[in-house]
Amino acid sequence: MSNFLQTLLSTFLDTLIDVTPIVVLIAFFQIVVFKKSIPNLKKVLLGVLFVIIGLALFLMGLEQALFPVGEIMATQLSAPDFISQKFVGEYAWLNYYWIYIFAFLIGFSTTIAEPSLIAVAIKANEVSGGVINKRDLRLSVAFGVGVALAVGTYRIVSGTPLYLYILVGYIVVIIQTIFAPKDIIALAYDSGGVTTSTVTVPIVAALGLGLSAVIPGRNPAIDGFGLIAFASLFPMITVLGYAQIIEIMIKFKKNKSA
Amino acid sequence: MKKILLKSFQKIKTSFFDLVPIIAVVMFFQLAVLQQPFPNLTNVLVGLVLVVFGLMFFVEGLEIGLFPIGENLSYDLAKKGSVFWLLSFSFLLGFSTTIAEPALIAVAKEAAEVAVQFELLPPEELTSYALGLRISVAVSVGLAILIGVLRIIKGWPIYYLIIGGYVVVMVMTVFAPKEIIGIAYDAGGVTTSTITVPLVTALGVGLATVIQGRSPLTDGFGLIAFASLLPMIFVMGYGMIIFAS
């Protein structure tokens, strides 16, 4: 029990240290530049305290419950005796099918729980007057991360160069940008960056490094990286795609009723 | 009192549902695919309870703490009418939240080790290289928020800037040392922490609400996008400069 409290305290302190530069910066601006305090200061400070406590509990819980299991799983699934031997030659990459399924599902499910995505979804819902549905936005992003990790693990298995995928991905984003509703573009670009923080990164890193260590001819130092890049790219595509589908559906409904 | 309890229960339920997918995936793989019992089941369960409560506190704190701070700041900054202070604040916000970011420290160290391993870098320069990398990423995030805020003030369409940025990334990818590319791409993803994202989003949306002629939805978002793009350019650039000399 004392061990538990100790971990809790040290996680809390770590989070506090993370927040310190922001607090100093904001305090400086309030006191020196604006020469006034924040309205409802007590309530706001309570909110900040909630955020810090929440994040500390969240991180600690993840470290207890999820990260060890997730990392062990990533290693076990890529262990040679677990890889199927059914497929040969050209189709040998299919032997790793559990890895792709795991990558998709873990990407999807960790993104649903990602706190910064929740924050962005709340704001987007509020600002759009409810047109952008919080759940749908989070599902689109999560689907994007899932696909990203499945493709990313395939890339590690097949050994194809990272930049090719990224280049093609950005070209797709550019084409979608031309056709997508203008309102959603900034939000879609943002959803690339918010997906990869607290929950997703540790498991994804373990998956990438574990996988590239097992597959012959891969170098963890080179091939292990890049999964996070995939996870930042694909959500843009799925969110833009989601907006396009909604737009088409609205048009379709209008035509029908007209 | 009853109302508060009911409301808290609702919030716990929401947070719990956010975690159901992870629990399902982990259980499925552990029990059905790998066919192994859970190591330390009590630990896992206690951990999950912590995660649920953590998420609940976090979301609650967002609404009463971080979002109001961001909105209030953007209002004050806009009212002050000084572009200098607004841009200084933007830069410092990006820089100060990134320089101490644990994920970045880890990536920078990793990158330095890779560089040494491939003999791009003498081993004695490992620490200074990692520090240089961290500083260049922090500067780039600061600049990113600055450019993003400038965009909101000026009303520039985001796609020209972001797509222009990605064209630069693509061109640099061709010339940058191959060993640095994966790390550079990942650096873009790890810079935006869980506390920075809500604050930066509230700042952008707040500014776009206060400044006349801007739409909170079209113009308010996008700061995070810059913060994920610019570090890629800076990390590749840093690699090219260091390794070329």
XYZ file of N, CA, C and O in Angstrom, chain A residues 4 18-19 21-22 25-26 28-30 33-34 36 38-39 43-44 46-48 50-51 53-55 57-58 60-62 64-66 69 73 76-77 82 98 101-102 105-106 109-110 112-113 115-116 118-120 122-124 126-128 132 138 162-163 166-167 170-171 174 177 182-183 185-187 189-190 193-194 196-199 219 221-222 225-229 232 236, chain B residues 18-19 21-22 25-26 28-30 33-34 36 38-39 43-44 46-48 50-51 53-55 57-69 71-73 76-77 80 85 88-89 92-93 96-97 100 102 110 114 117-118 151 158-159 162-163 166 170 173 179 181-183 185-186 189-190 192 194-195 197-199 201-202 205 216-218 221-225 228 232:
728
model
N 2.161 1.830 -3.277
C 1.141 2.397 -4.139
C 1.088 3.918 -3.991
O 1.099 4.669 -4.969
N 5.537 18.867 -15.272
C 5.124 19.095 -16.653
C 4.342 20.385 -16.806
O 4.439 21.082 -17.807
N 3.521 20.667 -15.798
C 2.617 21.811 -15.896
C 3.304 23.120 -15.523
O 2.878 24.195 -15.944
N 5.998 24.952 -16.406
C 6.290 26.031 -17.353
C 5.033 26.774 -17.824
O 5.056 28.001 -17.951
N 3.934 26.031 -18.016
C 2.706 26.693 -18.473
C 2.185 27.641 -17.400
O 1.781 28.764 -17.690
N 4.302 30.757 -17.214
C 4.054 31.615 -18.373
C 2.739 32.381 -18.218
O 2.672 33.596 -18.411
N 1.690 31.654 -17.834
C 0.376 32.293 -17.723
C 0.368 33.303 -16.571
O -0.136 34.412 -16.708
N 2.913 34.965 -15.429
C 3.671 36.136 -15.891
C 2.788 37.063 -16.721
O 2.747 38.273 -16.513
N 2.040 36.488 -17.638
C 1.206 37.328 -18.497
C 0.078 37.984 -17.716
O -0.232 39.147 -17.944
N -0.519 37.233 -16.795
C -1.610 37.819 -16.024
C -1.119 38.964 -15.145
O -1.736 40.018 -15.086
N 1.815 41.490 -17.726
C 1.344 42.087 -18.973
C -0.087 42.618 -18.847
O -0.368 43.754 -19.193
N -0.981 41.792 -18.337
C -2.383 42.254 -18.249
C -2.670 42.976 -16.945
O -3.648 43.687 -16.831
N -3.865 41.909 -14.193
C -5.139 41.540 -13.564
C -5.187 40.023 -13.371
O -4.386 39.299 -13.955
N -7.203 36.212 -13.217
C -8.192 35.478 -13.997
C -9.535 35.524 -13.278
O -9.574 35.326 -12.061
N -10.630 35.794 -13.986
C -11.930 35.743 -13.324
C -12.228 34.338 -12.799
O -11.797 33.342 -13.397
N -12.169 28.785 -8.885
C -12.776 27.689 -9.636
C -11.810 27.166 -10.704
O -11.634 25.959 -10.873
N -11.157 28.111 -11.384
C -10.228 27.724 -12.442
C -9.061 26.921 -11.874
O -8.666 25.893 -12.432
N -9.114 25.176 -9.213
C -9.635 23.855 -8.870
C -9.654 22.972 -10.122
O -9.272 21.795 -10.083
N -10.057 23.571 -11.240
C -10.089 22.839 -12.503
C -8.709 22.342 -12.907
O -8.534 21.199 -13.324
N -7.705 23.230 -12.760
C -6.339 22.833 -13.104
C -5.883 21.684 -12.212
O -5.258 20.721 -12.669
N -7.799 19.512 -10.847
C -8.502 18.325 -11.362
C -7.759 17.715 -12.537
O -7.603 16.502 -12.645
N -7.317 18.581 -13.446
C -6.607 18.090 -14.629
C -5.340 17.345 -14.213
O -5.048 16.248 -14.710
N -4.577 16.029 -11.198
C -4.913 14.792 -10.486
C -5.395 13.737 -11.477
O -4.961 12.581 -11.452
N -6.292 14.177 -12.385
C -6.846 13.249 -13.373
C -5.765 12.607 -14.212
O -5.726 11.392 -14.392
N -4.849 13.443 -14.686
C -3.790 12.930 -15.549
C -2.873 11.988 -14.790
O -2.449 10.946 -15.321
N -3.635 10.142 -12.103
C -4.347 8.875 -11.885
C -4.381 8.059 -13.171
O -4.145 6.853 -13.187
N -4.689 8.761 -14.258
C -4.811 8.136 -15.566
C -3.500 7.447 -15.956
O -3.471 6.262 -16.313
N -0.982 6.640 -14.049
C -0.598 5.592 -13.130
C -1.412 4.329 -13.395
O -0.862 3.223 -13.402
N -2.708 4.520 -13.632
C -3.557 3.379 -13.956
C -3.092 2.670 -15.205
O -3.026 1.436 -15.254
N -2.728 3.456 -16.216
C -2.242 2.858 -17.459
C -0.984 2.044 -17.210
O -0.825 0.944 -17.733
N -0.099 0.614 -14.561
C -0.400 -0.595 -13.793
C -1.128 -1.628 -14.641
O -0.841 -2.811 -14.580
N -2.103 -1.132 -15.405
C -3.045 -2.059 -16.009
C -2.705 -2.387 -17.447
O -2.781 -3.538 -17.869
N -2.326 -1.359 -18.190
C -2.345 -1.549 -19.624
C -0.974 -1.724 -20.243
O -0.750 -2.645 -21.024
N 0.768 -5.218 -19.979
C 0.083 -6.227 -20.781
C 0.251 -5.929 -22.271
O 0.557 -6.818 -23.070
N 2.107 -8.271 -24.910
C 1.358 -8.763 -26.060
C 2.058 -8.460 -27.377
O 2.167 -9.315 -28.241
N 4.850 -10.854 -27.644
C 4.432 -12.247 -27.863
C 3.879 -12.461 -29.266
O 4.146 -13.478 -29.904
N 3.099 -11.491 -29.726
C 2.480 -11.662 -31.045
C 3.519 -11.668 -32.155
O 3.318 -12.260 -33.209
N 4.994 -17.791 -32.756
C 3.585 -17.461 -32.862
C 3.181 -17.150 -34.303
O 2.027 -17.222 -34.673
N -2.099 -11.842 -37.306
C -2.509 -11.436 -35.959
C -1.933 -10.080 -35.596
O -2.530 -9.290 -34.879
N -4.092 -7.385 -37.189
C -5.372 -7.261 -36.496
C -5.166 -6.571 -35.141
O -5.886 -5.651 -34.771
N -4.120 -7.023 -34.437
C -3.816 -6.414 -33.141
C -3.512 -4.923 -33.320
O -4.018 -4.085 -32.570
N -6.735 -2.974 -33.947
C -7.632 -2.886 -32.788
C -7.025 -2.047 -31.662
O -7.724 -1.259 -31.023
N -5.727 -2.199 -31.437
C -5.126 -1.455 -30.329
C -5.056 0.032 -30.690
O -5.260 0.899 -29.842
N -8.698 1.325 -30.259
C -9.214 1.395 -28.892
C -8.434 2.377 -28.025
O -9.023 3.052 -27.181
N -7.122 2.495 -28.232
C -6.383 3.465 -27.414
C -6.760 4.892 -27.812
O -6.786 5.783 -26.967
N -9.678 5.944 -28.784
C -10.967 6.290 -28.175
C -10.756 6.832 -26.757
O -11.470 7.710 -26.303
N -9.755 6.326 -26.067
C -9.511 6.757 -24.685
C -8.524 7.912 -24.585
O -8.154 8.305 -23.485
N -7.049 11.283 -23.973
C -7.636 12.490 -23.373
C -7.572 13.730 -24.268
O -8.515 14.512 -24.285
N -6.462 13.917 -25.010
C -6.402 15.157 -25.795
C -7.412 15.139 -26.939
O -7.924 16.185 -27.338
N -10.364 13.759 -26.682
C -11.631 14.109 -26.028
C -11.748 15.628 -25.936
O -12.793 16.208 -26.241
N -10.635 16.286 -25.547
C -10.645 17.745 -25.415
C -10.986 18.413 -26.742
O -11.834 19.308 -26.808
N -10.329 17.975 -27.813
C -10.569 18.590 -29.120
C -12.003 18.323 -29.585
O -12.667 19.210 -30.137
N -14.649 17.924 -27.696
C -15.555 18.798 -26.937
C -15.594 20.187 -27.574
O -16.657 20.757 -27.815
N -14.413 20.714 -27.883
C -14.323 22.056 -28.468
C -14.991 22.102 -29.842
O -15.724 23.037 -30.161
N -14.723 21.090 -30.652
C -15.259 21.085 -32.013
C -16.779 21.026 -31.981
O -17.476 21.711 -32.735
N -18.691 22.101 -29.533
C -19.177 23.365 -29.005
C -19.164 24.448 -30.091
O -20.143 25.161 -30.304
N -18.039 24.521 -30.810
C -17.844 25.583 -31.783
C -18.748 25.412 -33.002
O -19.237 26.374 -33.579
N -19.008 24.176 -33.375
C -19.819 23.934 -34.568
C -21.306 23.969 -34.226
O -22.140 23.660 -35.071
N -20.833 19.015 -35.511
C -19.809 17.971 -35.442
C -20.061 17.153 -34.183
O -19.951 17.650 -33.066
N -14.548 11.260 -32.891
C -13.577 10.371 -32.228
C -13.499 9.025 -32.921
O -12.413 8.449 -33.051
N 9.632 3.889 -45.685
C 8.634 4.695 -44.989
C 8.161 5.884 -45.815
O 6.972 6.163 -45.901
N 9.128 6.588 -46.434
C 8.753 7.860 -47.046
C 7.770 7.686 -48.200
O 6.947 8.557 -48.459
N 4.367 7.803 -46.727
C 4.058 9.141 -46.233
C 3.774 10.070 -47.420
O 2.818 10.846 -47.402
N 4.577 9.943 -48.466
C 4.375 10.800 -49.637
C 2.997 10.562 -50.243
O 2.238 11.489 -50.496
N 0.272 12.027 -48.066
C 0.098 13.471 -48.150
C -0.543 13.873 -49.461
O -1.330 14.824 -49.514
N -0.232 13.148 -50.515
C -0.880 13.469 -51.800
C -2.392 13.237 -51.684
O -3.191 14.058 -52.134
N -3.846 16.095 -49.816
C -3.946 17.293 -50.659
C -5.176 17.211 -51.563
O -5.962 18.155 -51.674
N -8.261 17.695 -49.574
C -8.408 19.080 -49.145
C -9.131 19.905 -50.213
O -9.937 20.774 -49.909
N -14.799 23.314 -46.598
C -13.702 24.154 -46.075
C -13.701 24.237 -44.542
O -12.652 24.374 -43.928
N -14.883 24.168 -43.936
C -14.981 24.322 -42.480
C -14.209 23.267 -41.705
O -13.755 23.501 -40.606
N -11.473 21.537 -42.596
C -10.075 21.265 -42.932
C -9.132 21.458 -41.744
O -8.330 20.576 -41.425
N -9.269 22.603 -41.052
C -8.355 22.868 -39.937
C -8.496 21.801 -38.859
O -7.506 21.299 -38.319
N -9.734 21.441 -38.574
C -9.975 20.420 -37.553
C -9.376 19.074 -37.971
O -8.760 18.372 -37.170
N -6.833 18.578 -39.966
C -5.370 18.644 -39.842
C -4.956 18.481 -38.387
O -3.961 17.842 -38.074
N -5.732 19.102 -37.501
C -5.415 18.994 -36.072
C -5.530 17.562 -35.567
O -4.772 17.142 -34.703
N -2.433 15.482 -35.164
C -1.487 15.704 -34.086
C -1.959 15.269 -32.713
O -1.156 14.975 -31.849
N -3.275 15.231 -32.504
C -3.752 14.956 -31.155
C -3.812 13.479 -30.812
O -3.945 13.119 -29.650
N -1.669 11.073 -31.002
C -0.542 10.309 -30.499
C 0.007 10.959 -29.250
O 0.973 11.677 -29.311
N -0.632 10.712 -28.134
C 0.013 11.159 -26.895
C 0.002 10.042 -25.872
O 0.437 8.935 -26.158
N -0.542 10.339 -24.724
C -0.366 9.492 -23.545
C -0.607 7.999 -23.733
O 0.209 7.190 -23.343
N -1.727 7.644 -24.313
C -2.085 6.232 -24.315
C -1.415 5.477 -25.459
O -0.908 4.374 -25.289
N 16.036 -3.431 -39.051
C 16.818 -2.824 -38.002
C 15.904 -1.984 -37.124
O 15.300 -1.037 -37.607
N 16.425 0.250 -35.101
C 16.763 1.670 -35.044
C 16.191 2.432 -36.230
O 15.902 3.616 -36.144
N 16.037 1.755 -37.363
C 15.490 2.444 -38.534
C 14.021 2.094 -38.735
O 13.172 2.965 -38.888
N 10.907 2.992 -36.026
C 10.278 4.305 -36.000
C 9.269 4.415 -37.130
O 9.188 3.551 -37.994
N 8.517 5.466 -37.095
C 7.631 5.734 -38.223
C 6.183 5.364 -37.978
O 5.308 5.864 -38.656
N 5.918 4.485 -36.994
C 4.514 4.135 -36.732
C 3.729 5.362 -36.257
O 2.574 5.552 -36.632
N 4.384 6.183 -35.440
C 3.697 7.372 -34.944
C 3.387 8.321 -36.101
O 2.334 8.952 -36.138
N 4.314 8.375 -37.057
C 4.077 9.217 -38.230
C 2.837 8.747 -38.988
O 2.019 9.554 -39.429
N -0.232 9.830 -37.266
C -0.575 11.247 -37.376
C -1.135 11.574 -38.751
O -1.787 12.590 -38.936
N -6.100 12.344 -40.574
C -6.480 13.456 -41.446
C -7.331 12.930 -42.596
O -8.349 13.518 -42.959
N -15.432 4.856 -22.430
C -14.272 5.195 -23.259
C -13.214 4.101 -23.198
O -12.389 3.963 -24.096
N -13.223 3.360 -22.103
C -12.173 2.355 -21.920
C -12.602 0.957 -22.344
O -11.763 0.058 -22.461
N -13.412 -0.356 -25.198
C -12.705 -0.955 -26.337
C -11.334 -1.538 -25.970
O -11.015 -2.666 -26.339
N -10.557 -0.781 -25.192
C -9.213 -1.280 -24.831
C -9.336 -2.572 -24.030
O -8.633 -3.552 -24.296
N -10.226 -5.447 -26.297
C -9.125 -5.881 -27.175
C -8.083 -6.667 -26.392
O -7.666 -7.761 -26.785
N -7.707 -6.104 -25.235
C -6.668 -6.767 -24.442
C -7.149 -8.137 -23.964
O -6.416 -9.131 -24.049
N -9.480 -10.060 -25.333
C -9.587 -10.963 -26.469
C -8.227 -11.556 -26.835
O -8.082 -12.771 -26.997
N -7.218 -10.701 -26.909
C -5.908 -11.214 -27.307
C -5.280 -12.083 -26.237
O -4.684 -13.115 -26.527
N -5.471 -11.659 -24.990
C -4.853 -12.415 -23.912
C -5.502 -13.794 -23.774
O -4.809 -14.803 -23.668
N -6.479 -15.353 -28.191
C -5.412 -15.515 -29.187
C -4.149 -16.086 -28.559
O -3.631 -17.114 -28.981
N -3.662 -15.405 -27.522
C -2.434 -15.881 -26.896
C -2.711 -17.001 -25.904
O -1.820 -17.747 -25.540
N -3.453 -16.998 -22.667
C -2.684 -16.936 -21.435
C -3.484 -16.223 -20.366
O -4.255 -15.324 -20.673
N -4.208 -13.691 -17.217
C -3.715 -12.350 -16.940
C -2.660 -12.385 -15.861
O -2.863 -12.971 -14.808
N -1.512 -11.754 -16.099
C -0.560 -11.617 -15.000
C -1.099 -10.554 -14.046
O -1.567 -9.503 -14.489
N -3.813 -6.128 -9.989
C -3.127 -4.921 -10.447
C -3.849 -4.293 -11.613
O -4.048 -3.092 -11.674
N -4.232 -5.155 -12.553
C -4.892 -4.664 -13.758
C -6.217 -3.997 -13.395
O -6.531 -2.906 -13.874
N -7.210 -2.734 -10.435
C -6.981 -1.477 -9.709
C -6.564 -0.391 -10.695
O -7.055 0.746 -10.656
N -5.676 -0.756 -11.610
C -5.220 0.199 -12.617
C -6.378 0.751 -13.435
O -6.461 1.951 -13.676
N -7.284 -0.121 -13.824
C -8.409 0.321 -14.641
C -9.305 1.299 -13.886
O -9.769 2.289 -14.448
N -8.323 3.312 -11.564
C -7.588 4.577 -11.558
C -7.761 5.310 -12.880
O -7.967 6.525 -12.919
N -7.675 4.567 -13.990
C -7.787 5.191 -15.302
C -9.161 5.836 -15.475
O -9.283 6.962 -15.954
N -11.240 6.942 -13.114
C -11.359 8.151 -12.306
C -10.466 9.259 -12.850
O -10.846 10.431 -12.854
N -9.280 8.884 -13.322
C -8.374 9.881 -13.886
C -9.008 10.590 -15.063
O -9.006 11.818 -15.149
N -9.602 9.821 -15.954
C -10.232 10.382 -17.139
C -11.378 11.310 -16.744
O -11.555 12.385 -17.311
N -11.768 13.005 -13.854
C -11.229 14.248 -13.301
C -10.675 15.132 -14.409
O -10.859 16.342 -14.413
N -9.993 14.507 -15.356
C -9.370 15.266 -16.438
C -10.421 16.043 -17.226
O -10.303 17.247 -17.445
N -11.475 15.341 -17.632
C -12.513 15.982 -18.449
C -13.211 17.086 -17.660
O -13.469 18.186 -18.168
N -13.480 16.815 -16.366
C -14.100 17.813 -15.503
C -13.193 19.048 -15.395
O -13.654 20.187 -15.524
N -11.894 18.797 -15.187
C -10.933 19.887 -15.053
C -10.795 20.707 -16.326
O -10.578 21.915 -16.271
N -10.905 20.038 -17.476
C -10.884 20.743 -18.758
C -11.943 21.821 -18.786
O -11.681 22.978 -19.103
N -13.171 21.406 -18.428
C -14.316 22.302 -18.570
C -14.254 23.470 -17.593
O -14.602 24.587 -17.940
N -13.804 23.207 -16.346
C -13.806 24.321 -15.405
C -12.440 24.993 -15.268
O -12.361 26.088 -14.738
N -11.379 24.391 -15.779
C -10.056 24.972 -15.624
C -9.370 25.369 -16.924
O -9.262 26.540 -17.251
N -8.920 24.378 -17.675
C -8.071 24.672 -18.839
C -8.782 25.474 -19.920
O -8.226 26.418 -20.457
N -10.002 25.072 -20.278
C -10.710 25.799 -21.335
C -10.947 27.268 -20.962
O -10.643 28.164 -21.755
N -11.484 27.534 -19.734
C -11.651 28.944 -19.365
C -10.333 29.730 -19.390
O -10.310 30.873 -19.839
N -9.231 29.109 -18.940
C -7.948 29.818 -18.961
C -7.577 30.195 -20.390
O -7.229 31.336 -20.683
N -9.511 30.500 -23.025
C -10.428 31.489 -23.583
C -10.144 32.877 -23.015
O -10.111 33.873 -23.736
N -9.928 32.895 -21.697
C -9.680 34.151 -21.031
C -8.409 34.812 -21.547
O -8.363 36.009 -21.813
N -7.352 33.979 -21.727
C -6.091 34.501 -22.238
C -6.269 35.078 -23.628
O -5.791 36.171 -23.937
N -8.002 38.397 -23.364
C -7.116 39.455 -22.869
C -6.077 39.858 -23.905
O -5.788 41.038 -24.089
N -5.519 38.840 -24.568
C -4.472 39.137 -25.555
C -5.041 39.946 -26.705
O -4.424 40.884 -27.197
N -5.823 43.532 -25.531
C -4.619 44.339 -25.366
C -4.195 44.926 -26.711
O -3.633 46.002 -26.780
N 2.940 41.123 -27.947
C 2.690 40.273 -26.784
C 1.973 38.991 -27.188
O 2.241 37.914 -26.656
N 4.605 36.801 -28.743
C 5.557 36.317 -27.728
C 4.920 35.211 -26.918
O 5.536 34.181 -26.650
N 3.669 35.462 -26.515
C 2.985 34.444 -25.725
C 2.888 33.139 -26.508
O 3.163 32.059 -25.979
N 6.292 31.397 -26.651
C 6.700 30.865 -25.351
C 5.844 29.676 -24.935
O 6.344 28.726 -24.339
N 4.561 29.733 -25.264
C 3.678 28.618 -24.910
C 4.163 27.331 -25.592
O 4.309 26.285 -24.964
N 7.935 26.464 -24.183
C 8.087 26.024 -22.792
C 7.392 24.683 -22.538
O 7.835 23.901 -21.709
N 6.309 24.416 -23.250
C 5.654 23.134 -22.999
C 6.378 21.985 -23.688
O 6.209 20.838 -23.325
N 10.424 20.496 -22.006
C 10.495 19.552 -20.885
C 9.671 18.291 -21.134
O 9.549 17.448 -20.256
N 8.543 14.788 -21.688
C 9.267 13.525 -21.523
C 9.364 12.697 -22.821
O 10.407 12.119 -23.111
N 17.038 8.665 -28.225
C 16.990 7.564 -29.194
C 17.654 7.980 -30.510
O 18.459 7.246 -31.078
N 20.941 6.368 -32.386
C 20.932 5.889 -33.768
C 22.060 6.530 -34.565
O 22.786 5.866 -35.299
N 25.319 5.040 -33.677
C 25.389 3.667 -34.148
C 25.756 3.592 -35.631
O 26.474 2.701 -36.072
N 25.247 4.542 -36.396
C 25.538 4.532 -37.830
C 26.766 5.371 -38.177
O 26.987 5.727 -39.318
N -1.609 33.305 -38.487
C -2.585 32.911 -39.507
C -4.010 33.277 -39.095
O -4.807 33.756 -39.906
N -5.732 27.864 -44.136
C -4.754 26.947 -43.544
C -4.120 26.023 -44.569
O -2.958 25.653 -44.453
N -4.877 25.639 -45.600
C -4.347 24.579 -46.467
C -3.119 25.002 -47.248
O -2.250 24.190 -47.508
N -0.221 24.561 -44.643
C 0.083 23.179 -44.248
C 0.570 22.378 -45.454
O 1.568 21.656 -45.367
N -0.109 22.529 -46.569
C 0.324 21.761 -47.744
C 1.696 22.222 -48.202
O 2.567 21.415 -48.518
N 4.095 20.526 -46.027
C 4.324 19.119 -46.345
C 5.139 18.945 -47.618
O 5.902 17.987 -47.738
N 8.460 16.755 -47.895
C 8.741 15.758 -48.934
C 10.084 16.017 -49.601
O 10.872 15.101 -49.811
N 12.871 15.162 -47.307
C 12.987 13.718 -47.139
C 13.949 13.124 -48.155
O 14.712 12.203 -47.864
N 18.715 7.680 -41.932
C 18.563 7.249 -40.541
C 17.736 8.222 -39.714
O 17.215 7.877 -38.670
N 15.106 10.065 -40.897
C 13.758 10.344 -41.423
C 12.651 9.839 -40.500
O 11.741 10.579 -40.144
N 12.758 8.560 -40.091
C 11.714 7.997 -39.234
C 11.565 8.770 -37.940
O 10.455 9.067 -37.493
N 12.709 9.147 -37.354
C 12.677 9.891 -36.102
C 12.084 11.271 -36.314
O 11.293 11.756 -35.512
N 9.902 12.170 -38.564
C 8.456 12.031 -38.729
C 7.779 11.796 -37.381
O 6.736 12.356 -37.083
N 8.387 10.964 -36.558
C 7.798 10.683 -35.245
C 7.840 11.904 -34.334
O 6.941 12.109 -33.523
N 4.833 13.882 -34.157
C 3.693 13.338 -33.420
C 3.795 13.453 -31.916
O 2.782 13.533 -31.233
N 5.008 13.476 -31.384
C 5.133 13.372 -29.932
C 5.149 14.713 -29.213
O 5.156 14.763 -28.001
N 2.997 17.221 -28.963
C 1.820 17.873 -28.417
C 1.256 17.067 -27.258
O 0.580 16.074 -27.459
N -0.739 16.190 -23.541
C -2.155 16.162 -23.164
C -2.630 17.467 -22.530
O -3.805 17.784 -22.573
N -1.728 18.206 -21.927
C -2.149 19.472 -21.335
C -2.046 20.600 -22.359
O -2.855 21.520 -22.377
N -2.539 20.396 -25.647
C -3.586 20.347 -26.668
C -4.848 21.132 -26.268
O -5.281 22.010 -27.016
N -5.441 20.869 -25.087
C -6.644 21.633 -24.742
C -6.396 23.138 -24.645
O -7.204 23.934 -25.098
N -5.234 23.490 -24.073
C -4.917 24.901 -23.884
C -4.751 25.612 -25.222
O -5.314 26.683 -25.464
N -5.838 24.584 -28.141
C -7.105 24.589 -28.873
C -8.013 25.705 -28.379
O -8.601 26.444 -29.177
N -8.101 25.851 -27.036
C -8.944 26.906 -26.487
C -8.425 28.283 -26.890
O -9.207 29.191 -27.192
N -9.332 28.796 -30.721
C -10.774 28.997 -30.889
C -11.193 30.332 -30.270
O -11.979 31.081 -30.850
N -14.729 30.595 -35.636
C -14.048 29.707 -34.688
C -13.754 28.328 -35.266
O -12.721 27.741 -34.967
N -14.646 27.824 -36.087
C -14.438 26.477 -36.621
C -13.379 26.473 -37.725
O -12.422 25.714 -37.684
N -13.537 27.359 -38.708
C -12.613 27.368 -39.847
C -11.234 27.872 -39.454
O -10.221 27.347 -39.914
N -9.234 26.227 -35.258
C -8.422 25.011 -35.192
C -7.188 25.164 -36.090
O -7.090 26.115 -36.845
N -6.277 24.235 -35.991
C -5.124 24.265 -36.881
C -3.801 24.495 -36.176
O -2.745 24.210 -36.736
N -3.838 25.001 -34.927
C -2.566 25.243 -34.239
C -1.796 23.944 -34.016
O -0.580 23.884 -34.182
N -2.512 22.888 -33.653
C -1.863 21.598 -33.412
C -1.229 21.079 -34.706
O -0.158 20.468 -34.690
N -1.921 21.347 -35.822
C -1.389 20.879 -37.107
C -0.022 21.492 -37.382
O 0.915 20.792 -37.800
N 2.633 19.904 -35.286
C 3.105 18.578 -35.687
C 3.953 18.642 -36.952
O 4.722 17.737 -37.232
N 9.067 18.267 -37.810
C 9.643 17.380 -38.832
C 10.691 18.121 -39.652
O 11.785 17.617 -39.901
